[in-house]
Structures are given as structure tokens and as C-alpha cells.
Short mmCIF file of C-alpha atoms in Angstrom, two decimals:
data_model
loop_
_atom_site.label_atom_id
_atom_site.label_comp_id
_atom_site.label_asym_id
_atom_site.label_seq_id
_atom_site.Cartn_x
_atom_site.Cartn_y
_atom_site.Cartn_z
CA UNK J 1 106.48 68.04 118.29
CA UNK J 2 109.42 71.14 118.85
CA UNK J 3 108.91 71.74 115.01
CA UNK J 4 104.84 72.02 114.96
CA UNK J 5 104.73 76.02 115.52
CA UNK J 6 107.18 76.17 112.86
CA UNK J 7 104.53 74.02 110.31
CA UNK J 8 102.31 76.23 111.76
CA UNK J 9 103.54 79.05 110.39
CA UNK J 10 104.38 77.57 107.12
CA UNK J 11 101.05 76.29 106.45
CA UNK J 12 100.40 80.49 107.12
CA UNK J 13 102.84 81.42 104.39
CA UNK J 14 100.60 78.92 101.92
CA UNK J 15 97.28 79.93 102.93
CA UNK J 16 98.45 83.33 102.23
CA UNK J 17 99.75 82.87 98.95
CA UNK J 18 96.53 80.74 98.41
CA UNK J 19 94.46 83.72 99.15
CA UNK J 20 95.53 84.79 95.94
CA UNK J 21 93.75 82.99 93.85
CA UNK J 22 90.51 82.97 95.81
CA UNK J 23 87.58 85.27 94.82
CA UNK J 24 87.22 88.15 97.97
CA UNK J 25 83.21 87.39 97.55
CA UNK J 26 83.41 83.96 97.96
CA UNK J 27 83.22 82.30 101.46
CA UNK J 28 86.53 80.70 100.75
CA UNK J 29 88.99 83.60 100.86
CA UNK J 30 87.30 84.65 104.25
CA UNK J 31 87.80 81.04 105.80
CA UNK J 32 91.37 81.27 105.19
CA UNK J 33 91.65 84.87 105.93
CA UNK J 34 90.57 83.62 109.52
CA UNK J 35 92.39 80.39 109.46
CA UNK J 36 95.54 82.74 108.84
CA UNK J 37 94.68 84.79 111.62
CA UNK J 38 94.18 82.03 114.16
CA UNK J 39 97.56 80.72 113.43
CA UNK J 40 99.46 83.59 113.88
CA UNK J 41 97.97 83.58 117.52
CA UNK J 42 98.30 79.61 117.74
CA UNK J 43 102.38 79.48 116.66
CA UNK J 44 103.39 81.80 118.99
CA UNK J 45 102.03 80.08 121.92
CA UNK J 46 102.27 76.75 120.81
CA UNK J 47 105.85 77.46 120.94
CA UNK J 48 105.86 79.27 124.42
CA UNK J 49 104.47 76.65 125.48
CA UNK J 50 106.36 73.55 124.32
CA UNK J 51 109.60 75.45 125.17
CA UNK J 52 110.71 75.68 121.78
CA UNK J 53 110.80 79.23 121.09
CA UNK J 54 113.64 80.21 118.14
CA UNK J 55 115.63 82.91 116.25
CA UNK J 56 114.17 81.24 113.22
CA UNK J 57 110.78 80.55 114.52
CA UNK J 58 110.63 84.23 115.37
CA UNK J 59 112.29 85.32 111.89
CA UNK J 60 109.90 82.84 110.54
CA UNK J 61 106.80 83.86 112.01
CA UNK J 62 107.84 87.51 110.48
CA UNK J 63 108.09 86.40 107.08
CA UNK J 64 104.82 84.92 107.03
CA UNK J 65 102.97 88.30 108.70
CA UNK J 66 104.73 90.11 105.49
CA UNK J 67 103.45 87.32 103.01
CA UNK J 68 99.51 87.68 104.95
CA UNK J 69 99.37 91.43 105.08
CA UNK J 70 101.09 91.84 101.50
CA UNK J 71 98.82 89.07 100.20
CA UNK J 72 95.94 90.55 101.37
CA UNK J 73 96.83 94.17 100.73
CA UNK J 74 96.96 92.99 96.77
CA UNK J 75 93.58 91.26 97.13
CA UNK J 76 91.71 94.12 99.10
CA UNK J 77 92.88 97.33 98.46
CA UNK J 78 91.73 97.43 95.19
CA UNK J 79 88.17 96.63 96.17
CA UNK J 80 87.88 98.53 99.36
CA UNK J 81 88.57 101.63 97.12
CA UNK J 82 84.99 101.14 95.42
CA UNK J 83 83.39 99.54 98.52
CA UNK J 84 83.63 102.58 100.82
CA UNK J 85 80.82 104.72 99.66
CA UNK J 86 79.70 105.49 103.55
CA UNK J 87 83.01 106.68 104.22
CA UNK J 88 85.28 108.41 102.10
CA UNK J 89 83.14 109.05 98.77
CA UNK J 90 84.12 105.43 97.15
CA UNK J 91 87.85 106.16 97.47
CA UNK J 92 90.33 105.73 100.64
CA UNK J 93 91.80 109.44 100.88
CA UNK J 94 95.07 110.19 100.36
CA UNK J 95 96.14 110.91 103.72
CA UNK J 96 95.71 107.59 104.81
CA UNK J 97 97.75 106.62 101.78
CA UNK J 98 100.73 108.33 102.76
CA UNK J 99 100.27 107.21 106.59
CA UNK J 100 100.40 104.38 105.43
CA UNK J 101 103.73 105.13 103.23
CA UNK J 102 105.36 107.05 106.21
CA UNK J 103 104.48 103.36 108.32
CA UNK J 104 106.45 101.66 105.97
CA UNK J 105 109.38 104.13 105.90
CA UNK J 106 109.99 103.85 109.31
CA UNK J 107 109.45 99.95 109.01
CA UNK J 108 112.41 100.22 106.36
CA UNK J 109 114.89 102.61 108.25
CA UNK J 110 114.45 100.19 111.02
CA UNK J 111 115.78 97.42 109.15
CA UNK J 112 118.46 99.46 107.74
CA UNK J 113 119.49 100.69 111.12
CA UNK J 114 119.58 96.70 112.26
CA UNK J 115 121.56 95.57 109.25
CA UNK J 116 123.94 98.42 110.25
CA UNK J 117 124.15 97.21 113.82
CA UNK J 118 123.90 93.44 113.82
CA UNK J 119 124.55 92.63 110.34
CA UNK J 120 121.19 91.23 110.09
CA UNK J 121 117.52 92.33 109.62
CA UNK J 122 115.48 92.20 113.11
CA UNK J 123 111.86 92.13 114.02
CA UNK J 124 111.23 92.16 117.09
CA UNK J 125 108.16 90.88 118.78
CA UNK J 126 107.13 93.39 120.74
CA UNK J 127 103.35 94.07 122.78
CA UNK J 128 102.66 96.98 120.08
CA UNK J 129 103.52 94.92 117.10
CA UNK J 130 101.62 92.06 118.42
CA UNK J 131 98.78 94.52 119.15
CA UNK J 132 98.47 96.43 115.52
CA UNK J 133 98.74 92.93 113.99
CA UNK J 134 95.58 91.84 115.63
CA UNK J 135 93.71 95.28 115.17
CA UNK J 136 95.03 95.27 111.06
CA UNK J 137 93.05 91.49 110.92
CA UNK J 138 89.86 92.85 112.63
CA UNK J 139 90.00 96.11 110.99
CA UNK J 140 90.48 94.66 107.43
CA UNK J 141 86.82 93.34 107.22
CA UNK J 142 85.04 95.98 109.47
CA UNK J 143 86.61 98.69 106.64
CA UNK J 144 83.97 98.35 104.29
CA UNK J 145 81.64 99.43 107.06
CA UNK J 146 83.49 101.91 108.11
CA UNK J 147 87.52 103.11 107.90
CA UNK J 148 87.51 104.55 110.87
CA UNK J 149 89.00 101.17 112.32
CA UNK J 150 91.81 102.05 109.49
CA UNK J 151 92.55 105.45 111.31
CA UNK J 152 92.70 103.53 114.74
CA UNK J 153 95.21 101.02 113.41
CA UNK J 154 97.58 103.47 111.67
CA UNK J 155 97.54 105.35 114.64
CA UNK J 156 98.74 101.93 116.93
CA UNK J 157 100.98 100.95 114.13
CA UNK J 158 102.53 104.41 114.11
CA UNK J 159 103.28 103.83 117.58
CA UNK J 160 104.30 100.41 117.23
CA UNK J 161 106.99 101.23 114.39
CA UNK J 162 107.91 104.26 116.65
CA UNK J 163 108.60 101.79 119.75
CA UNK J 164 110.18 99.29 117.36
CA UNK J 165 113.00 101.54 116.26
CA UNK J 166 113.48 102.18 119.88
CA UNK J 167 114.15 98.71 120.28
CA UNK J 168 116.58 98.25 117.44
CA UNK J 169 118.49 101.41 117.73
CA UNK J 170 118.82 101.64 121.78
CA UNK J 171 122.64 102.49 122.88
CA UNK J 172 123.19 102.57 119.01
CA UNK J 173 122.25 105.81 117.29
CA UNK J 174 126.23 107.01 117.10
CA UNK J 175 126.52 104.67 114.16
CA UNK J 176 123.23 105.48 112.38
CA UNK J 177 123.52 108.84 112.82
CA UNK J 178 127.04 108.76 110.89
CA UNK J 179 125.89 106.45 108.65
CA UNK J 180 122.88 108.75 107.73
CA UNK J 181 125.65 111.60 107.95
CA UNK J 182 127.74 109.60 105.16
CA UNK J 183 125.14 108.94 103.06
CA UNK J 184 124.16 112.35 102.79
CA UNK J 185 127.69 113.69 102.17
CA UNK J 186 128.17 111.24 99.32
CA UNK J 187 124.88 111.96 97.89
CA UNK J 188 125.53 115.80 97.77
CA UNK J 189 129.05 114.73 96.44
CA UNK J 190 127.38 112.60 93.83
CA UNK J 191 125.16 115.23 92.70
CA UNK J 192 126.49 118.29 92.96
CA UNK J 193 130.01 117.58 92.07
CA UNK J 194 130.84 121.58 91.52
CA UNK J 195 129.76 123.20 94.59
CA UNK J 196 131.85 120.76 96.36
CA UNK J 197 135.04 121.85 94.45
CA UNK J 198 136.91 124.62 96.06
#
């Protein structure tokens, strides 16, 4: 029974994947779009509530939010570009293309800064990220109506990446700063071998 959020959450990984190979017409893909969903709620508290909360529940419940939202991102974004003809002229614009990159920048310089710190990658559960995950599965299907439930989640999961960092990097920044420092220094080195020659 300890190990049923855990299936849970696998069974999530495999819907994903199975999204895949479903048509994004077809009643199908939008079944297990929802049954995804529901068991990203339904892990979480089954395991709050059977007292069997874990590091690699948690780190597992993380890899299968990256497999759903990459999963779907493949499936959707290239329709939603020629499905948006109320909104943005048939086309999602560009800023919301590189919000969307600048989202996932800070998503990786978190991870860097926790492999620097603990040796490990961390993703921490917090209200925000919990938050922007629901808004990103209601927004998803409401985009082809209109994006502006896009804007409102890039704007939460701004914050939420923001906050996240926070949470990684708090009574740490001494070592990413120097490690940022470093990296710099060895990149000018690197590159510019002659101006660094006295």
C-alpha cells in the first residue's frame, strides 16, 4: 500500500509517453491528458496521507511532471501555432517564446546552483510550483480559445522559478557567486587568450 503513490506516478510517466502516439483530435489524447492531471493531484496526497512521503517519491513525482509537460509541449505546440487565429494572427508571438526560454533558464541555473551545493539536482515542492502546474494543465486546452491564460501562467511560473531559486540557493549564494565568478574567468581565459597575457 506505502508504494501505490509511487505506481501512481509511474503509470503518469506512461500515459505521458503514451500521449505520444495519440492523435490531439481524437477523444483519446484528451482522456489521458486528464487522467495525467488527476494523478499528479492524487500521488501527492495519497502519499500525505498514508504517511509515506519520500526523497524518491518527491524526485519521482518531478520526473514525471518533466515527461507530461515535455510530452505534451511536442504534441501541442505545433498545433496551437495554427489554431490561434483569435489571438495572435495564427502564430504564438515571440515574446512569449522567449518567456518561456528565460523560464527555463532560471529552471536550469537552479539546478546548477543545487548540484553545486548538495551534489544533487533538487526540486522542491513548493505552493508556487504546485500552483503554475495546475494553471499550465487548465491553461493548455483553454489556449486555443484564447492565450491569454498562457500570459497568466508565465507570469505565476516566473514567480514560481523566482521563489524556487530562493529555496535552493538560501544561506548559499557565496559559492554560486564564485562559481559563476570562475566560470567567467576561465571563459574569458579560454577565449581571449592574448588580452590576458601581460
Amino acid at each position: 500500500m506505502t508504494q501505490l503513490p509511487n505506481i501512481i506516478t509511474l503509470l503518469r510517466i506512461i500515459g505521458s509517453i503514451s500521449l505520444l502516439l495519440c492523435d490531439v483530435t481524437g477523444v483519446v489524447f484528451w482522456i489521458i491528458y486528464a487522467l495525467c492531471g488527476v494523478s499528479d493531484i492524487a500521488d501527492g496526497w495519497l502519499a500525505r496521507k498514508l504517511k509515506c512521503v519520500t526523497r524518491t517519491g518527491a524526485l519521482l513525482d518531478s520526473l514525471a511532471d518533466i515527461c507530461f509537460v515535455a510530452c505534451c509541449a511536442w504534441k501541442l505546440l505545433p498545433i496551437l501555432d495554427s489554431a490561434l487565429p483569435l489571438c495572435f494572427s495564427k502564430e504564438l508571438p515571440q515574446w512569449l517564446w522567449l518567456w518561456a526560454g528565460v523560464i527555463v533558464v532560471i529552471k536550469v541555473v537552479n539546478q546548477l546552483s543545487a548540484l553545486v551545493m548538495y551534489g544533487r539536482c533538487c526540486f522542491p515542492h513548493t505552493f508556487a510550483n504546485k500552483i503554475t502546474g495546475f494553471l499550465l494543465f487548465i491553461a493548455v486546452p483553454t489556449a486555443f480559445a484564447s492565450a491569454i491564460s498562457l500570459a497568466i501562467v508565465a507570469i505565476i511560473a516566473t514567480f514560481a522559478a523566482i521563489r524556487e531559486g530562493h529555496f535552493i540557493r538560501t544561506n548559499n549564494m557565496r559559492k554560486i557567486v564564485t562559481l559563476v565568478f570562475a566560470l567567467v574567468v576561465v571563459s574569458c581565459w579560454t577565449q581571449e587568450p592574448d588580452l590576458l597575457v601581460l
